[in-house]
Amino acid sequence: MHDVIRTERLELHLLSLAELDDVAAGGAAGFAARIGAEVDDEWVKEVRGLAGFRASQLRERPSDAPWLLRALVTAEPGQPRRAIGYLNFHTAPDPSGMVEIGYTLMPDARGRGYAIEAVRGAFAWATREFGIHRFRASVSPGNERSENLIGKLGFVRTGEQWDERDGLEYVYELETGEAG
């Protein structure tokens, strides 16, 4: 099943097309009820633009569905369940079998190892379910947290690119049979 990726402390919940549309419109009540977690206004504000973009992408390429937007939800026993960020692959694998990952944590969730746990979980899922062994990440210069994370996973810088929304980005790749 592709709807939820589970790690030790997190669940990565895939948003449906209807949920993407709701978040893009500024709401998340239905999604929050389905996953049984708090999804606050700050999370919606952070994800809103990307949700609209991914909804359009899903309408154009339904086969991208399992790769798109996932809410990172805390799932630790005895702790409140809440959305603390998001993760997504940009599309289904390219012809060479590579996928590019993107992720963001809300500021109050940073520094606790959630991002690396989520990325490792997503990579393990992609490898287990689809045989993916090639991963890509694009990081803005000066984003030390992301550079540290991808360094811990073994990514190697392969170049740079210009992103119309984010500006200059360094491109990193990882080829592995394991999830970091």
PDB file of C-alpha atoms in Angstrom:
ATOM      1  CA  MET A   1       0.000   0.000   0.000  1.00  0.00           C
ATOM      2  CA  HIS A   2       1.299   3.459  -0.888  1.00  0.00           C
ATOM      3  CA  ASP A   3      -0.862   5.693   1.343  1.00  0.00           C
ATOM      4  CA  VAL A   4       1.332   5.603   4.469  1.00  0.00           C
ATOM      5  CA  ILE A   5       5.052   5.122   4.951  1.00  0.00           C
ATOM      6  CA  ARG A   6       5.864   4.294   8.573  1.00  0.00           C
ATOM      7  CA  THR A   7       9.152   4.919  10.374  1.00  0.00           C
ATOM      8  CA  GLU A   8      10.059   4.568  14.035  1.00  0.00           C
ATOM      9  CA  ARG A   9       8.520   7.913  15.083  1.00  0.00           C
ATOM     10  CA  LEU A  10       6.678   9.135  11.994  1.00  0.00           C
ATOM     11  CA  GLU A  11       3.960   8.381   9.507  1.00  0.00           C
ATOM     12  CA  LEU A  12       4.260   9.871   6.016  1.00  0.00           C
ATOM     13  CA  HIS A  13       0.667  10.265   4.828  1.00  0.00           C
ATOM     14  CA  LEU A  14       0.004  10.654   1.097  1.00  0.00           C
ATOM     15  CA  LEU A  15      -2.529  13.352   0.274  1.00  0.00           C
ATOM     16  CA  SER A  16      -5.279  12.436  -2.192  1.00  0.00           C
ATOM     17  CA  LEU A  17      -6.229  14.750  -5.041  1.00  0.00           C
ATOM     18  CA  ALA A  18      -9.227  16.034  -3.063  1.00  0.00           C
ATOM     19  CA  GLU A  19      -6.991  16.670  -0.045  1.00  0.00           C
ATOM     20  CA  LEU A  20      -4.429  18.476  -2.208  1.00  0.00           C
ATOM     21  CA  ASP A  21      -7.235  20.686  -3.520  1.00  0.00           C
ATOM     22  CA  ASP A  22      -8.486  21.367   0.034  1.00  0.00           C
ATOM     23  CA  VAL A  23      -5.023  22.321   1.309  1.00  0.00           C
ATOM     24  CA  ALA A  24      -4.448  24.500  -1.771  1.00  0.00           C
ATOM     25  CA  ALA A  25      -7.695  26.290  -0.897  1.00  0.00           C
ATOM     26  CA  GLY A  26      -6.497  26.831   2.681  1.00  0.00           C
ATOM     27  CA  GLY A  27      -8.199  23.984   4.525  1.00  0.00           C
ATOM     28  CA  ALA A  28      -7.185  20.621   5.916  1.00  0.00           C
ATOM     29  CA  ALA A  29     -10.036  19.514   8.180  1.00  0.00           C
ATOM     30  CA  GLY A  30     -10.906  16.443   6.106  1.00  0.00           C
ATOM     31  CA  PHE A  31      -7.281  15.379   5.839  1.00  0.00           C
ATOM     32  CA  ALA A  32      -6.704  15.940   9.566  1.00  0.00           C
ATOM     33  CA  ALA A  33      -9.766  13.833  10.397  1.00  0.00           C
ATOM     34  CA  ARG A  34      -8.686  11.018   8.072  1.00  0.00           C
ATOM     35  CA  ILE A  35      -5.192  10.751   9.560  1.00  0.00           C
ATOM     36  CA  GLY A  36      -6.267  11.465  13.142  1.00  0.00           C
ATOM     37  CA  ALA A  37      -3.758  14.240  13.699  1.00  0.00           C
ATOM     38  CA  GLU A  38      -3.565  17.971  14.325  1.00  0.00           C
ATOM     39  CA  VAL A  39      -2.900  19.889  11.113  1.00  0.00           C
ATOM     40  CA  ASP A  40      -2.472  23.502  12.133  1.00  0.00           C
ATOM     41  CA  ASP A  41      -2.795  26.713  10.119  1.00  0.00           C
ATOM     42  CA  GLU A  42       0.992  27.189   9.918  1.00  0.00           C
ATOM     43  CA  TRP A  43       1.363  23.777   8.237  1.00  0.00           C
ATOM     44  CA  VAL A  44      -1.396  24.631   5.768  1.00  0.00           C
ATOM     45  CA  LYS A  45       0.215  27.996   5.045  1.00  0.00           C
ATOM     46  CA  GLU A  46       3.592  26.312   4.421  1.00  0.00           C
ATOM     47  CA  VAL A  47       2.165  23.595   2.142  1.00  0.00           C
ATOM     48  CA  ARG A  48      -0.616  25.481   0.359  1.00  0.00           C
ATOM     49  CA  GLY A  49       1.271  26.536  -2.788  1.00  0.00           C
ATOM     50  CA  LEU A  50       2.950  23.159  -3.241  1.00  0.00           C
ATOM     51  CA  ALA A  51      -0.380  21.369  -2.755  1.00  0.00           C
ATOM     52  CA  GLY A  52      -1.901  23.320  -5.634  1.00  0.00           C
ATOM     53  CA  PHE A  53       1.092  22.577  -7.840  1.00  0.00           C
ATOM     54  CA  ARG A  54       0.983  18.843  -7.003  1.00  0.00           C
ATOM     55  CA  ALA A  55      -2.804  18.734  -7.606  1.00  0.00           C
ATOM     56  CA  SER A  56      -2.274  20.112 -11.127  1.00  0.00           C
ATOM     57  CA  GLN A  57       0.564  17.659 -11.682  1.00  0.00           C
ATOM     58  CA  LEU A  58      -1.601  14.749 -10.524  1.00  0.00           C
ATOM     59  CA  ARG A  59      -4.371  15.736 -12.924  1.00  0.00           C
ATOM     60  CA  GLU A  60      -1.871  15.740 -15.801  1.00  0.00           C
ATOM     61  CA  ARG A  61       0.013  12.577 -14.768  1.00  0.00           C
ATOM     62  CA  PRO A  62      -2.032  10.302 -12.491  1.00  0.00           C
ATOM     63  CA  SER A  63       0.860   7.806 -12.469  1.00  0.00           C
ATOM     64  CA  ASP A  64       2.842  10.260 -10.296  1.00  0.00           C
ATOM     65  CA  ALA A  65       0.311   9.756  -7.464  1.00  0.00           C
ATOM     66  CA  PRO A  66       2.334   7.623  -5.006  1.00  0.00           C
ATOM     67  CA  TRP A  67       5.349   9.922  -5.355  1.00  0.00           C
ATOM     68  CA  LEU A  68       3.713  13.210  -4.479  1.00  0.00           C
ATOM     69  CA  LEU A  69       2.939  15.166  -1.328  1.00  0.00           C
ATOM     70  CA  ARG A  70       3.063  13.447   2.056  1.00  0.00           C
ATOM     71  CA  ALA A  71       2.468  15.000   5.463  1.00  0.00           C
ATOM     72  CA  LEU A  72       5.049  14.095   8.110  1.00  0.00           C
ATOM     73  CA  VAL A  73       3.014  13.158  11.166  1.00  0.00           C
ATOM     74  CA  THR A  74       4.421  12.371  14.600  1.00  0.00           C
ATOM     75  CA  ALA A  75       3.421   8.884  15.718  1.00  0.00           C
ATOM     76  CA  GLU A  76       5.174   8.405  19.038  1.00  0.00           C
ATOM     77  CA  PRO A  77       3.284   6.516  21.761  1.00  0.00           C
ATOM     78  CA  GLY A  78       1.833   8.827  24.381  1.00  0.00           C
ATOM     79  CA  GLN A  79       2.497  11.939  22.291  1.00  0.00           C
ATOM     80  CA  PRO A  80      -0.010  14.044  20.338  1.00  0.00           C
ATOM     81  CA  ARG A  81      -0.222  13.250  16.634  1.00  0.00           C
ATOM     82  CA  ARG A  82       0.489  16.333  14.553  1.00  0.00           C
ATOM     83  CA  ALA A  83       1.721  17.328  11.105  1.00  0.00           C
ATOM     84  CA  ILE A  84       5.282  18.635  11.469  1.00  0.00           C
ATOM     85  CA  GLY A  85       6.306  19.002   7.836  1.00  0.00           C
ATOM     86  CA  TYR A  86       6.042  17.401   4.445  1.00  0.00           C
ATOM     87  CA  LEU A  87       8.020  15.301   2.016  1.00  0.00           C
ATOM     88  CA  ASN A  88       7.566  14.471  -1.641  1.00  0.00           C
ATOM     89  CA  PHE A  89       9.332  13.156  -4.659  1.00  0.00           C
ATOM     90  CA  HIS A  90       9.028  15.631  -7.517  1.00  0.00           C
ATOM     91  CA  THR A  91       7.681  13.060  -9.991  1.00  0.00           C
ATOM     92  CA  ALA A  92       7.632   9.353 -10.654  1.00  0.00           C
ATOM     93  CA  PRO A  93      11.090   7.950 -11.496  1.00  0.00           C
ATOM     94  CA  ASP A  94      12.748   9.338 -14.619  1.00  0.00           C
ATOM     95  CA  PRO A  95      13.820   7.015 -17.477  1.00  0.00           C
ATOM     96  CA  SER A  96      17.095   6.251 -15.666  1.00  0.00           C
ATOM     97  CA  GLY A  97      15.174   5.187 -12.536  1.00  0.00           C
ATOM     98  CA  MET A  98      16.033   8.239 -10.436  1.00  0.00           C
ATOM     99  CA  VAL A  99      13.677  10.222  -8.200  1.00  0.00           C
ATOM    100  CA  GLU A 100      14.217  13.649  -6.664  1.00  0.00           C
ATOM    101  CA  ILE A 101      13.172  14.301  -3.094  1.00  0.00           C
ATOM    102  CA  GLY A 102      12.078  17.478  -1.358  1.00  0.00           C
ATOM    103  CA  TYR A 103      11.183  17.990   2.294  1.00  0.00           C
ATOM    104  CA  THR A 104      10.467  20.697   4.845  1.00  0.00           C
ATOM    105  CA  LEU A 105      10.016  20.625   8.608  1.00  0.00           C
ATOM    106  CA  MET A 106       8.136  23.225  10.586  1.00  0.00           C
ATOM    107  CA  PRO A 107      10.593  25.279  12.690  1.00  0.00           C
ATOM    108  CA  ASP A 108       9.529  23.785  16.044  1.00  0.00           C
ATOM    109  CA  ALA A 109      10.207  20.237  14.763  1.00  0.00           C
ATOM    110  CA  ARG A 110      13.751  20.876  13.566  1.00  0.00           C
ATOM    111  CA  GLY A 111      16.845  19.499  15.260  1.00  0.00           C
ATOM    112  CA  ARG A 112      15.207  16.256  16.427  1.00  0.00           C
ATOM    113  CA  GLY A 113      16.232  13.911  13.607  1.00  0.00           C
ATOM    114  CA  TYR A 114      12.773  13.842  12.009  1.00  0.00           C
ATOM    115  CA  ALA A 115      13.965  14.937   8.568  1.00  0.00           C
ATOM    116  CA  ILE A 116      16.620  12.243   8.175  1.00  0.00           C
ATOM    117  CA  GLU A 117      14.218   9.635   9.547  1.00  0.00           C
ATOM    118  CA  ALA A 118      11.556  10.678   7.035  1.00  0.00           C
ATOM    119  CA  VAL A 119      13.977  10.714   4.088  1.00  0.00           C
ATOM    120  CA  ARG A 120      15.408   7.300   5.036  1.00  0.00           C
ATOM    121  CA  GLY A 121      11.865   5.947   5.316  1.00  0.00           C
ATOM    122  CA  ALA A 122      10.898   7.353   1.912  1.00  0.00           C
ATOM    123  CA  PHE A 123      14.050   5.933   0.309  1.00  0.00           C
ATOM    124  CA  ALA A 124      13.456   2.504   1.873  1.00  0.00           C
ATOM    125  CA  TRP A 125       9.869   2.576   0.576  1.00  0.00           C
ATOM    126  CA  ALA A 126      10.977   3.587  -2.953  1.00  0.00           C
ATOM    127  CA  THR A 127      13.579   0.804  -2.968  1.00  0.00           C
ATOM    128  CA  ARG A 128      11.263  -1.860  -1.521  1.00  0.00           C
ATOM    129  CA  GLU A 129       8.155  -1.017  -3.556  1.00  0.00           C
ATOM    130  CA  PHE A 130       9.662   0.156  -6.851  1.00  0.00           C
ATOM    131  CA  GLY A 131      13.308  -1.003  -6.922  1.00  0.00           C
ATOM    132  CA  ILE A 132      14.605   2.588  -6.907  1.00  0.00           C
ATOM    133  CA  HIS A 133      18.312   2.953  -6.108  1.00  0.00           C
ATOM    134  CA  ARG A 134      19.038   6.430  -7.498  1.00  0.00           C
ATOM    135  CA  PHE A 135      18.049   9.557  -5.620  1.00  0.00           C
ATOM    136  CA  ARG A 136      18.516  13.253  -6.231  1.00  0.00           C
ATOM    137  CA  ALA A 137      18.222  16.338  -4.034  1.00  0.00           C
ATOM    138  CA  SER A 138      18.530  20.028  -4.906  1.00  0.00           C
ATOM    139  CA  VAL A 139      19.611  22.341  -2.097  1.00  0.00           C
ATOM    140  CA  SER A 140      19.836  26.126  -1.977  1.00  0.00           C
ATOM    141  CA  PRO A 141      23.314  27.402  -1.090  1.00  0.00           C
ATOM    142  CA  GLY A 142      23.493  28.151   2.617  1.00  0.00           C
ATOM    143  CA  ASN A 143      20.802  25.632   3.614  1.00  0.00           C
ATOM    144  CA  GLU A 144      23.107  24.002   6.137  1.00  0.00           C
ATOM    145  CA  ARG A 145      20.471  21.687   7.603  1.00  0.00           C
ATOM    146  CA  SER A 146      19.724  20.089   4.234  1.00  0.00           C
ATOM    147  CA  GLU A 147      23.391  19.943   3.283  1.00  0.00           C
ATOM    148  CA  ASN A 148      24.138  18.168   6.577  1.00  0.00           C
ATOM    149  CA  LEU A 149      21.262  15.737   6.069  1.00  0.00           C
ATOM    150  CA  ILE A 150      22.208  14.729   2.545  1.00  0.00           C
ATOM    151  CA  GLY A 151      25.852  14.510   3.593  1.00  0.00           C
ATOM    152  CA  LYS A 152      24.914  12.009   6.320  1.00  0.00           C
ATOM    153  CA  LEU A 153      23.059   9.961   3.700  1.00  0.00           C
ATOM    154  CA  GLY A 154      26.068   9.880   1.374  1.00  0.00           C
ATOM    155  CA  PHE A 155      24.889  12.181  -1.413  1.00  0.00           C
ATOM    156  CA  VAL A 156      27.554  13.573  -3.758  1.00  0.00           C
ATOM    157  CA  ARG A 157      27.325  17.003  -5.390  1.00  0.00           C
ATOM    158  CA  THR A 158      27.015  16.589  -9.153  1.00  0.00           C
ATOM    159  CA  GLY A 159      26.320  20.140 -10.324  1.00  0.00           C
ATOM    160  CA  GLU A 160      24.057  23.120  -9.943  1.00  0.00           C
ATOM    161  CA  GLN A 161      20.883  24.436 -11.534  1.00  0.00           C
ATOM    162  CA  TRP A 162      18.659  27.491 -11.586  1.00  0.00           C
ATOM    163  CA  ASP A 163      15.161  27.004 -10.230  1.00  0.00           C
ATOM    164  CA  GLU A 164      12.650  29.694 -11.195  1.00  0.00           C
ATOM    165  CA  ARG A 165      11.109  29.661  -7.714  1.00  0.00           C
ATOM    166  CA  ASP A 166      14.120  28.946  -5.484  1.00  0.00           C
ATOM    167  CA  GLY A 167      17.019  30.414  -7.491  1.00  0.00           C
ATOM    168  CA  LEU A 168      20.435  28.749  -7.498  1.00  0.00           C
ATOM    169  CA  GLU A 169      20.459  25.171  -6.237  1.00  0.00           C
ATOM    170  CA  TYR A 170      23.244  22.642  -5.806  1.00  0.00           C
ATOM    171  CA  VAL A 171      22.373  19.228  -7.215  1.00  0.00           C
ATOM    172  CA  TYR A 172      23.289  16.092  -5.275  1.00  0.00           C
ATOM    173  CA  GLU A 173      22.845  12.424  -6.169  1.00  0.00           C
ATOM    174  CA  LEU A 174      22.961   9.154  -4.306  1.00  0.00           C
ATOM    175  CA  GLU A 175      23.080   5.672  -5.794  1.00  0.00           C
ATOM    176  CA  THR A 176      22.534   2.893  -3.314  1.00  0.00           C
ATOM    177  CA  GLY A 177      20.694  -0.331  -2.708  1.00  0.00           C
ATOM    178  CA  GLU A 178      20.146   0.731   0.899  1.00  0.00           C
ATOM    179  CA  ALA A 179      18.252   3.661   2.374  1.00  0.00           C
ATOM    180  CA  GLY A 180      21.199   5.497   3.856  1.00  0.00           C
TER     181      GLY A 180
END
